[in-house]
Amino acid sequence: MTKQRLLTVLMSSYLQRRIMIIIRHTFIAVAQSFFALVHFKSGSVMKKILAFFVIALLISGCKPSSPEPPPDTSKRSNDRQETDYPPVAQGTDYPVAQTALVIGNSAYEYRQLKNPINDARAVAETLEKLGFDVTVETDLNLQAMKDAISDFRSRLLATPKDDVGIFYYSGHGAQVEGQNYLLPIDNSRIRSEADLKKYAVHADEEISGMMKVTNAGMNIITLDACRDNPYAGSSKSLNRGLAQMPPPVKKRGSLLVAFATAPGKTASDAGPGNHGAYTYYLLDVLNKAQPTTLIDEAFSEVRDLVKQKTKQEPWLQTSLKQFCNFGGKCRQP
């Protein structure tokens, strides 16, 4: 009930009582005049009836009138909580949990890579320092990759809304008909683009799709996975690198997708410091990050650094509905 409505009800109740008091006093005065004018014996029926009526009126006048009951606002209140009010006031920082899955595949059956395990371990360590709850996995076959992604999906589904989730992968990747695939280390059975659909992880469905249904308020997909000739039947004449992966549409939450290089291009595994070129500069930015550093701004800085320092041109796609920092806090714009 609003303050104005409450005041109206109280005023109405007060006026009703005042009117009853005035009526009661008026009736008593009339009765007294009536007794003075009418002469009848004590104990007459008329006097008893009149006395009874006056007493009844006095009793009714002393009874407080019931104010109008307040309207039922429970349903309206619930509706407002669901539709009118955000969970946190705009411009206010609120704490969130930070969860990450980091995978690095190096020991491939075909075309081993030098740095992905170094990349994964260093990224995991850096994210842990920033407060993330990190699961790091290395050299996974197909089933192990699917299991790790499934477990991560369950963790994100179990988290409260608005938390931050990061998926990082370093290793071989390829595309078929505009769809992206991440290769497990048992890649010797992949000899054609058709085999990718059976023996590799479909990134667009299993990674991007996973992020779409989770509770995380900010989802980040980082793929340093655009190596050249990733399987036995591949060649430079085939589609190279990864295809563009637009963030999946969500009713709520922010999404950020970062590739080590532009769609259709390949990324170098031989960057400085025993890391891939993209991951080297990613680590540089993350290690300098402060709790107040916004995550999307950090990835923008990585993109710019890689572009300036190497021949690679990273690709970054964002859809932001709130802004989160590395201090475990988010803010609605």
PDB file of C-alpha atoms in Angstrom, residues 105-214:
ATOM      1  CA  ASN A 105      46.600 -30.615 -26.346  1.00  0.00           C
ATOM      2  CA  SER A 106      50.184 -31.154 -27.537  1.00  0.00           C
ATOM      3  CA  ALA A 107      50.902 -34.908 -27.913  1.00  0.00           C
ATOM      4  CA  TYR A 108      48.941 -35.466 -31.128  1.00  0.00           C
ATOM      5  CA  GLU A 109      49.261 -38.731 -33.014  1.00  0.00           C
ATOM      6  CA  TYR A 110      49.639 -36.592 -36.133  1.00  0.00           C
ATOM      7  CA  ARG A 111      51.533 -33.265 -36.118  1.00  0.00           C
ATOM      8  CA  GLN A 112      52.422 -32.745 -32.481  1.00  0.00           C
ATOM      9  CA  LEU A 113      52.475 -29.221 -31.122  1.00  0.00           C
ATOM     10  CA  LYS A 114      55.149 -27.744 -28.897  1.00  0.00           C
ATOM     11  CA  ASN A 115      53.420 -25.198 -26.696  1.00  0.00           C
ATOM     12  CA  PRO A 116      49.729 -25.960 -25.861  1.00  0.00           C
ATOM     13  CA  ILE A 117      50.497 -27.706 -22.572  1.00  0.00           C
ATOM     14  CA  ASN A 118      52.722 -24.789 -21.549  1.00  0.00           C
ATOM     15  CA  ASP A 119      49.938 -22.449 -22.615  1.00  0.00           C
ATOM     16  CA  ALA A 120      47.256 -24.279 -20.639  1.00  0.00           C
ATOM     17  CA  ARG A 121      49.236 -24.589 -17.434  1.00  0.00           C
ATOM     18  CA  ALA A 122      50.328 -20.952 -17.488  1.00  0.00           C
ATOM     19  CA  VAL A 123      46.805 -19.686 -18.232  1.00  0.00           C
ATOM     20  CA  ALA A 124      45.364 -21.881 -15.470  1.00  0.00           C
ATOM     21  CA  GLU A 125      47.914 -20.613 -12.944  1.00  0.00           C
ATOM     22  CA  THR A 126      47.270 -16.995 -13.897  1.00  0.00           C
ATOM     23  CA  LEU A 127      43.487 -17.364 -13.681  1.00  0.00           C
ATOM     24  CA  GLU A 128      43.816 -18.978 -10.259  1.00  0.00           C
ATOM     25  CA  LYS A 129      45.795 -15.960  -9.059  1.00  0.00           C
ATOM     26  CA  LEU A 130      42.925 -13.800 -10.296  1.00  0.00           C
ATOM     27  CA  GLY A 131      40.475 -15.764  -8.168  1.00  0.00           C
ATOM     28  CA  PHE A 132      39.090 -18.260 -10.680  1.00  0.00           C
ATOM     29  CA  ASP A 133      38.167 -21.813  -9.730  1.00  0.00           C
ATOM     30  CA  VAL A 134      40.137 -23.543 -12.513  1.00  0.00           C
ATOM     31  CA  THR A 135      40.090 -27.060 -13.927  1.00  0.00           C
ATOM     32  CA  VAL A 136      43.092 -27.688 -16.195  1.00  0.00           C
ATOM     33  CA  GLU A 137      43.281 -30.702 -18.531  1.00  0.00           C
ATOM     34  CA  THR A 138      46.075 -31.667 -20.943  1.00  0.00           C
ATOM     35  CA  ASP A 139      46.513 -34.144 -23.801  1.00  0.00           C
ATOM     36  CA  LEU A 140      42.933 -35.379 -23.949  1.00  0.00           C
ATOM     37  CA  ASN A 141      41.523 -37.938 -26.358  1.00  0.00           C
ATOM     38  CA  LEU A 142      38.048 -37.450 -27.817  1.00  0.00           C
ATOM     39  CA  GLN A 143      36.083 -39.021 -24.977  1.00  0.00           C
ATOM     40  CA  ALA A 144      38.143 -37.251 -22.318  1.00  0.00           C
ATOM     41  CA  MET A 145      37.522 -33.902 -24.029  1.00  0.00           C
ATOM     42  CA  LYS A 146      33.781 -34.529 -24.162  1.00  0.00           C
ATOM     43  CA  ASP A 147      33.769 -35.568 -20.495  1.00  0.00           C
ATOM     44  CA  ALA A 148      35.710 -32.472 -19.406  1.00  0.00           C
ATOM     45  CA  ILE A 149      33.341 -30.187 -21.308  1.00  0.00           C
ATOM     46  CA  SER A 150      30.300 -31.994 -19.889  1.00  0.00           C
ATOM     47  CA  ASP A 151      31.638 -31.624 -16.340  1.00  0.00           C
ATOM     48  CA  PHE A 152      32.300 -27.929 -16.923  1.00  0.00           C
ATOM     49  CA  ARG A 153      28.772 -27.495 -18.244  1.00  0.00           C
ATOM     50  CA  SER A 154      27.406 -29.066 -15.053  1.00  0.00           C
ATOM     51  CA  ARG A 155      29.529 -26.729 -12.925  1.00  0.00           C
ATOM     52  CA  LEU A 156      28.234 -23.674 -14.757  1.00  0.00           C
ATOM     53  CA  LEU A 157      24.637 -24.855 -14.470  1.00  0.00           C
ATOM     54  CA  ALA A 158      25.117 -25.270 -10.722  1.00  0.00           C
ATOM     55  CA  THR A 159      26.489 -21.764 -10.192  1.00  0.00           C
ATOM     56  CA  PRO A 160      24.313 -18.811  -9.190  1.00  0.00           C
ATOM     57  CA  LYS A 161      23.271 -16.444 -11.926  1.00  0.00           C
ATOM     58  CA  ASP A 162      25.658 -13.691 -13.017  1.00  0.00           C
ATOM     59  CA  ASP A 163      28.845 -15.692 -12.415  1.00  0.00           C
ATOM     60  CA  VAL A 164      31.763 -15.608 -14.895  1.00  0.00           C
ATOM     61  CA  GLY A 165      32.724 -18.698 -16.914  1.00  0.00           C
ATOM     62  CA  ILE A 166      35.851 -19.039 -19.103  1.00  0.00           C
ATOM     63  CA  PHE A 167      36.643 -21.831 -21.573  1.00  0.00           C
ATOM     64  CA  TYR A 168      40.227 -21.749 -22.890  1.00  0.00           C
ATOM     65  CA  TYR A 169      41.644 -24.176 -25.454  1.00  0.00           C
ATOM     66  CA  SER A 170      45.093 -24.460 -27.007  1.00  0.00           C
ATOM     67  CA  GLY A 171      45.692 -27.095 -29.676  1.00  0.00           C
ATOM     68  CA  HIS A 172      44.663 -28.101 -33.179  1.00  0.00           C
ATOM     69  CA  GLY A 173      41.439 -26.748 -34.610  1.00  0.00           C
ATOM     70  CA  ALA A 174      39.759 -26.865 -38.010  1.00  0.00           C
ATOM     71  CA  GLN A 175      36.559 -25.900 -39.788  1.00  0.00           C
ATOM     72  CA  VAL A 176      34.127 -27.695 -42.079  1.00  0.00           C
ATOM     73  CA  GLU A 177      31.357 -25.850 -43.878  1.00  0.00           C
ATOM     74  CA  GLY A 178      31.628 -22.919 -41.516  1.00  0.00           C
ATOM     75  CA  GLN A 179      31.546 -25.105 -38.391  1.00  0.00           C
ATOM     76  CA  ASN A 180      34.489 -25.272 -35.973  1.00  0.00           C
ATOM     77  CA  TYR A 181      36.053 -28.410 -34.498  1.00  0.00           C
ATOM     78  CA  LEU A 182      38.640 -28.878 -31.752  1.00  0.00           C
ATOM     79  CA  LEU A 183      40.892 -31.894 -32.265  1.00  0.00           C
ATOM     80  CA  PRO A 184      41.687 -34.473 -29.570  1.00  0.00           C
ATOM     81  CA  ILE A 185      45.162 -35.992 -29.463  1.00  0.00           C
ATOM     82  CA  ASP A 186      43.908 -39.256 -31.058  1.00  0.00           C
ATOM     83  CA  ASN A 187      43.627 -37.505 -34.418  1.00  0.00           C
ATOM     84  CA  SER A 188      45.259 -40.154 -36.637  1.00  0.00           C
ATOM     85  CA  ARG A 189      41.817 -41.480 -37.625  1.00  0.00           C
ATOM     86  CA  ILE A 190      40.869 -38.038 -38.929  1.00  0.00           C
ATOM     87  CA  ARG A 191      41.818 -38.080 -42.592  1.00  0.00           C
ATOM     88  CA  SER A 192      39.104 -35.960 -44.160  1.00  0.00           C
ATOM     89  CA  GLU A 193      36.782 -33.121 -43.347  1.00  0.00           C
ATOM     90  CA  ALA A 194      33.953 -35.629 -42.956  1.00  0.00           C
ATOM     91  CA  ASP A 195      35.933 -37.402 -40.215  1.00  0.00           C
ATOM     92  CA  LEU A 196      36.037 -34.204 -38.182  1.00  0.00           C
ATOM     93  CA  LYS A 197      32.306 -34.507 -37.583  1.00  0.00           C
ATOM     94  CA  LYS A 198      32.802 -37.939 -35.998  1.00  0.00           C
ATOM     95  CA  TYR A 199      36.179 -37.705 -34.273  1.00  0.00           C
ATOM     96  CA  ALA A 200      36.508 -34.092 -33.103  1.00  0.00           C
ATOM     97  CA  VAL A 201      34.663 -31.799 -30.709  1.00  0.00           C
ATOM     98  CA  HIS A 202      32.101 -29.600 -32.446  1.00  0.00           C
ATOM     99  CA  ALA A 203      32.979 -26.250 -30.884  1.00  0.00           C
ATOM    100  CA  ASP A 204      29.899 -24.423 -32.128  1.00  0.00           C
ATOM    101  CA  GLU A 205      27.541 -26.953 -30.553  1.00  0.00           C
ATOM    102  CA  GLU A 206      29.410 -28.276 -27.525  1.00  0.00           C
ATOM    103  CA  ILE A 207      31.234 -25.109 -26.433  1.00  0.00           C
ATOM    104  CA  SER A 208      29.185 -22.191 -27.703  1.00  0.00           C
ATOM    105  CA  GLY A 209      25.962 -24.139 -27.172  1.00  0.00           C
ATOM    106  CA  MET A 210      27.018 -24.992 -23.622  1.00  0.00           C
ATOM    107  CA  MET A 211      27.567 -21.328 -22.802  1.00  0.00           C
ATOM    108  CA  LYS A 212      24.100 -20.500 -24.125  1.00  0.00           C
ATOM    109  CA  VAL A 213      22.231 -22.584 -21.547  1.00  0.00           C
ATOM    110  CA  THR A 214      24.353 -21.979 -18.447  1.00  0.00           C
TER     111      THR A 214
END
